[in-house]
Structure formats: C-alpha cells, structure tokens
Tab-separated table of C-alpha atoms in Angstrom:
chain	number	residue	atom	x	y	z
E	35	GLU	CA	52.579	79.927	222.238
E	36	VAL	CA	50.566	80.517	219.294
E	37	GLN	CA	47.276	78.056	220.114
E	38	LEU	CA	44.224	77.184	217.911
E	39	LEU	CA	41.494	74.977	219.356
E	40	GLU	CA	38.447	74.423	217.233
E	41	SER	CA	35.676	72.444	218.480
E	42	GLY	CA	31.828	71.758	217.599
E	43	GLY	CA	32.191	69.509	214.800
E	44	GLY	CA	30.414	66.106	214.712
E	45	LEU	CA	27.962	64.260	212.744
E	46	VAL	CA	24.952	66.261	211.437
E	47	GLN	CA	22.117	65.554	208.577
E	48	PRO	CA	21.583	67.407	205.638
E	49	GLY	CA	20.089	70.100	205.990
E	50	GLY	CA	20.855	70.780	209.333
E	51	SER	CA	23.168	73.005	211.226
E	52	LEU	CA	26.474	73.023	213.389
E	53	ARG	CA	28.368	75.941	215.152
E	54	LEU	CA	32.152	75.440	215.489
E	55	SER	CA	34.093	77.390	217.460
E	56	CYS	CA	38.121	78.116	217.451
E	57	ALA	CA	39.646	79.373	221.134
E	58	ALA	CA	42.989	81.432	220.021
E	59	SER	CA	45.649	81.965	223.138
E	60	GLY	CA	49.511	83.022	222.436
E	61	PHE	CA	49.138	85.810	220.366
E	62	SER	CA	46.967	89.494	220.150
E	63	PHE	CA	43.887	87.697	218.892
E	64	SER	CA	41.963	91.148	218.349
E	65	ILE	CA	44.789	92.770	215.698
E	66	TYR	CA	44.817	89.884	213.139
E	67	SER	CA	42.180	88.419	210.429
E	68	MET	CA	41.196	85.361	210.877
E	69	THR	CA	40.007	82.352	208.507
E	70	TRP	CA	38.133	79.006	208.348
E	71	LEU	CA	39.433	76.781	205.677
E	72	ARG	CA	38.216	73.186	205.394
E	73	GLN	CA	39.677	69.488	203.715
E	74	ALA	CA	37.327	67.010	202.235
E	75	PRO	CA	38.276	63.472	203.250
E	76	GLY	CA	41.491	62.683	200.863
E	77	LYS	CA	40.941	66.243	199.231
E	78	GLY	CA	42.997	69.732	198.728
E	79	LEU	CA	42.529	72.694	201.180
E	80	GLU	CA	39.583	75.026	200.687
E	81	TRP	CA	38.986	78.673	201.755
E	82	VAL	CA	36.019	78.738	203.436
E	83	SER	CA	35.482	82.100	205.246
E	84	ALA	CA	37.606	84.731	206.719
E	85	ILE	CA	37.011	87.842	208.911
E	86	THR	CA	39.154	91.266	209.589
E	87	ASP	CA	40.379	92.039	213.024
E	88	SER	CA	37.459	94.110	214.370
E	89	GLY	CA	35.215	91.738	212.675
E	90	GLY	CA	33.823	94.594	210.170
E	91	LYS	CA	34.457	93.007	206.763
E	92	THR	CA	33.722	89.473	206.037
E	93	SER	CA	34.259	87.345	203.113
E	94	TYR	CA	33.287	83.634	201.819
E	95	ALA	CA	33.657	81.513	199.229
E	96	GLY	CA	30.842	80.899	196.248
E	97	SER	CA	30.093	77.030	197.634
E	98	VAL	CA	29.198	78.497	201.325
E	99	LYS	CA	27.632	81.741	200.582
E	100	GLY	CA	24.422	82.377	202.459
E	101	ARG	CA	24.724	79.446	204.525
E	102	PHE	CA	27.774	79.972	206.268
E	103	THR	CA	28.292	83.240	209.271
E	104	ILE	CA	31.423	83.950	210.333
E	105	SER	CA	31.532	85.765	213.452
E	106	ARG	CA	34.028	86.464	216.197
E	107	ASP	CA	34.328	87.407	219.926
E	108	ASN	CA	37.621	89.649	220.613
E	109	SER	CA	36.368	90.012	224.459
E	110	LYS	CA	36.843	85.748	224.598
E	111	ASN	CA	39.544	85.127	221.650
E	112	THR	CA	37.406	83.269	219.979
E	113	LEU	CA	36.621	82.469	216.326
E	114	PHE	CA	33.058	81.226	215.030
E	115	LEU	CA	31.530	79.502	211.919
E	116	GLN	CA	28.021	79.028	212.152
E	117	MET	CA	26.973	76.705	209.571
E	118	ASP	CA	23.312	76.366	208.538
E	119	SER	CA	21.670	74.068	205.248
E	120	LEU	CA	24.514	71.550	205.552
E	121	ARG	CA	24.929	69.334	202.739
E	122	ALA	CA	26.927	65.977	202.352
E	123	GLU	CA	29.699	67.943	200.243
E	124	ASP	CA	30.802	69.672	203.320
E	125	THR	CA	32.003	67.064	204.837
E	126	ALA	CA	34.945	67.861	206.046
E	127	VAL	CA	37.947	68.886	208.526
E	128	TYR	CA	37.365	72.544	209.320
E	129	TYR	CA	40.382	74.565	210.599
E	130	CYS	CA	40.851	77.692	211.943
E	131	ALA	CA	44.254	79.453	211.288
E	132	LYS	CA	45.725	83.237	211.799
E	133	THR	CA	46.082	85.092	208.992
E	134	GLN	CA	48.357	87.571	207.170
E	135	GLY	CA	46.934	86.840	203.445
E	136	TYR	CA	49.008	83.201	204.342
E	137	PHE	CA	47.845	81.548	207.082
E	138	ASP	CA	51.041	81.414	209.759
E	139	PHE	CA	49.328	79.075	212.202
E	140	TRP	CA	46.633	76.473	211.952
E	141	GLY	CA	44.453	74.834	214.852
E	142	GLN	CA	44.270	70.835	214.607
E	143	GLY	CA	40.902	70.866	213.286
E	144	THR	CA	37.649	69.591	213.848
E	145	LEU	CA	35.745	67.146	211.575
E	146	VAL	CA	32.509	67.830	210.257
E	147	THR	CA	30.028	64.796	208.869
E	148	VAL	CA	26.911	65.280	207.123
E	149	SER	CA	25.101	62.373	206.641
E	150	SER	CA	21.851	60.767	207.350
G	169	GLU	CA	38.844	83.342	190.842
G	170	THR	CA	42.917	82.519	190.580
G	171	VAL	CA	43.613	78.725	189.602
G	172	MET	CA	46.678	77.017	190.620
G	173	THR	CA	48.053	74.186	189.538
G	174	GLN	CA	51.098	72.008	190.747
G	175	SER	CA	53.280	69.318	189.451
G	176	PRO	CA	53.931	66.854	189.739
G	177	ALA	CA	51.301	65.442	191.265
G	178	THR	CA	53.763	62.480	193.031
G	179	LEU	CA	57.306	62.992	192.978
G	180	SER	CA	59.480	59.873	194.170
G	181	VAL	CA	62.721	61.001	195.307
G	182	SER	CA	65.433	59.141	197.808
G	183	PRO	CA	66.989	60.462	200.924
G	184	GLY	CA	69.058	62.857	200.564
G	185	GLU	CA	68.670	64.159	196.630
G	186	ARG	CA	66.885	67.399	195.832
G	187	ALA	CA	63.563	67.995	195.462
G	188	THR	CA	61.614	70.195	193.276
G	189	LEU	CA	57.989	71.049	192.792
G	190	SER	CA	56.214	73.423	191.043
G	191	CYS	CA	53.014	75.920	191.030
G	192	ARG	CA	51.712	77.845	188.143
G	193	ALA	CA	48.799	80.747	188.657
G	194	SER	CA	45.976	81.121	186.189
G	195	GLN	CA	47.027	84.689	186.506
G	196	SER	CA	49.382	86.826	188.151
G	197	VAL	CA	49.973	86.578	191.762
G	198	ARG	CA	52.211	89.239	192.276
G	199	SER	CA	54.728	86.786	194.158
G	200	ASN	CA	51.295	86.933	197.159
G	201	LEU	CA	51.972	83.000	196.799
G	202	ALA	CA	52.669	80.715	200.599
G	203	TRP	CA	53.943	76.767	200.439
G	204	TYR	CA	52.506	74.363	202.915
G	205	GLN	CA	53.581	71.195	204.697
G	206	GLN	CA	51.121	68.482	205.866
G	207	LYS	CA	51.556	64.896	207.061
G	208	PRO	CA	48.736	62.562	207.357
G	209	GLY	CA	46.517	63.557	210.447
G	210	GLN	CA	48.120	66.855	210.725
G	211	ALA	CA	47.154	70.605	210.216
G	212	PRO	CA	48.964	72.327	207.714
G	213	ARG	CA	52.327	73.706	208.518
G	214	LEU	CA	53.423	77.345	207.312
G	215	LEU	CA	56.833	76.863	205.121
G	216	ILE	CA	57.084	79.840	202.536
G	217	TYR	CA	55.621	83.373	202.266
G	218	ALA	CA	55.843	85.807	200.136
G	219	ALA	CA	57.499	83.737	197.321
G	220	SER	CA	60.716	82.767	198.820
G	221	THR	CA	60.337	83.662	202.599
G	222	ARG	CA	60.598	81.071	204.931
G	223	ALA	CA	58.315	80.900	207.783
G	224	THR	CA	59.849	81.232	211.339
G	225	GLY	CA	61.646	77.858	211.922
G	226	ILE	CA	61.635	76.554	208.807
G	227	PRO	CA	65.084	75.058	207.757
G	228	ALA	CA	67.364	76.389	205.288
G	229	ARG	CA	66.667	73.440	203.428
G	230	PHE	CA	63.919	74.578	201.862
G	231	SER	CA	63.552	77.214	199.577
G	232	GLY	CA	60.977	78.981	197.394
G	233	SER	CA	61.577	81.086	194.053
G	234	GLY	CA	59.425	82.045	191.453
G	235	SER	CA	57.532	85.247	190.178
G	236	GLY	CA	54.019	86.321	188.333
G	237	THR	CA	52.557	82.667	187.143
G	238	GLU	CA	55.462	80.477	188.234
G	239	TYR	CA	56.678	79.438	191.520
G	240	THR	CA	58.546	76.337	192.868
G	241	LEU	CA	59.425	75.009	196.314
G	242	THR	CA	62.947	73.515	196.465
G	243	ILE	CA	64.138	71.048	199.289
G	244	SER	CA	67.753	70.475	198.701
G	245	SER	CA	68.611	67.420	200.304
G	246	LEU	CA	65.433	65.508	201.896
G	247	GLN	CA	65.187	63.820	205.059
G	248	SER	CA	62.796	61.487	206.442
G	249	GLU	CA	60.571	64.011	207.787
G	250	ASP	CA	60.146	65.598	204.563
G	251	PHE	CA	58.140	62.992	203.040
G	252	ALA	CA	54.260	64.895	202.803
G	253	VAL	CA	52.276	66.719	200.948
G	254	TYR	CA	53.045	70.042	199.772
G	255	SER	CA	50.644	72.847	198.738
G	256	CYS	CA	50.949	76.300	197.145
G	257	GLN	CA	48.569	79.079	198.165
G	258	GLN	CA	47.835	82.279	196.320
G	259	TYR	CA	46.845	85.722	198.613
G	260	TYR	CA	46.522	88.056	196.103
G	261	ASP	CA	42.885	88.057	195.178
G	262	TRP	CA	39.906	86.887	196.593
G	263	PRO	CA	38.857	84.053	196.936
G	264	ARG	CA	42.127	82.660	198.215
G	265	THR	CA	42.943	79.469	196.534
G	266	PHE	CA	45.583	76.596	196.431
G	267	GLY	CA	46.802	74.237	194.517
G	268	GLN	CA	45.508	70.011	194.552
G	269	GLY	CA	49.338	69.577	196.383
G	270	SER	CA	52.263	67.396	195.626
G	271	LYS	CA	52.798	64.248	197.522
G	272	LEU	CA	56.963	63.773	198.002
G	273	GLU	CA	57.237	60.088	198.475
G	274	ILE	CA	60.214	57.859	199.569
G	275	LYS	CA	61.481	56.354	196.230
C-alpha cells in the first residue's frame, strides 16, 4: 500500500523558514518523480514544486521560485521542501504526491501558517 | 501558463441522477488531463488520467472524455459518497495547473 506522510508544518512568522518532509513507503520511491502541492484555506489546488526520480531536475512555481527548495533522499525514501522567506500568502495545507505527470497518490497534508 | 477553467462552480443534483462537469484549457493539453475528487478535510483522490482512463479502484460510474481544450467528467448515477469538490489538472506543460474546482452538492 502506498503511503505518504508529511511532517514539519506549523506556525511561523513572516520571513521565517520551515522544512517539510514526506516519508514514502509501499512503492519504489527512487524511480518516481515527486511533487509538492498546496491548498490555501478555502481555495483550489496549486502546484508548488517537482523533482525527478534521481533529483537531477527540479521545477518551481513562479510564486515560490528563489524561496523554496525541493530535494529528496532516495536512501531514506524521503522528500523535502525547504521554505525560506515565508509570506502570509504561503499559508496552506502542503501535500506531497507521487507523480506520473498526474498525481496518483497524495499524503494527508501538513498545515503551514505564516502569521505574526 | 495554461489556465484551466471549470464549470459550473456549483452543481446541485439529486442522488441517482447524472452529473456532468466541464473543464476548459486555455490551450490544447492533448489529453494530458486528470480529474480529482476532494472531500472536506481530506487529500484529493485521483479519479481519471489521460482524459478518460479510470484510476485503480475507481467505480465505473465515473467517466472522462474530451480532447484538445475541452474535457468532461460524468458521474452516471450519483451516490451519497460522490458529493464533493472535483478538480481538473493538466500535465501537458509547465507549470502544472488546476481548475478552480466544481462543487457537487446534494439537491
């Protein structure tokens, strides 16, 4: 059974940093691209960042480029999202997802709140 | 960026009836189109990919169709568990983009 478990969310002040993790199990993590997505309260889904299976290529939404960094550790089946210079508009539930272009499995999400 | 537009924003349907949701892309996405279902407090669940292929475990009452810029999700006979928000997503180009979602509510 595919499982994705996000952690690392919480309350942070504007300008602060957080590092999200996504622990994967139940599939061959190292052969799949992975993606972070988010959903602001009451809003739709937003693609944030993606990384290829080897970690050799990354992509970012314009709204987070230069502030967020995606990475992965295939030896530990874990995906990361380093979020710096956080803004109020980054407040959202963050999901990691197994990726085949579309997102076939999602984690349960972790809430990030940026507020003073 | 490919803009995805869903309609209607809200659809009220009685259980047992048919529901049809639409998704329009600002440019062709060449059937690289997925549909998701999301219930309150839950993560999205993949229903359809490649415009018309049901994901594993998805009931046959869910079907997708379309090509180019116009896509449709049809639920043939609504069950109580189908009332949720449905979102389309294109994966033809970058960045990946979603529609704003259509809420299917009980009439």
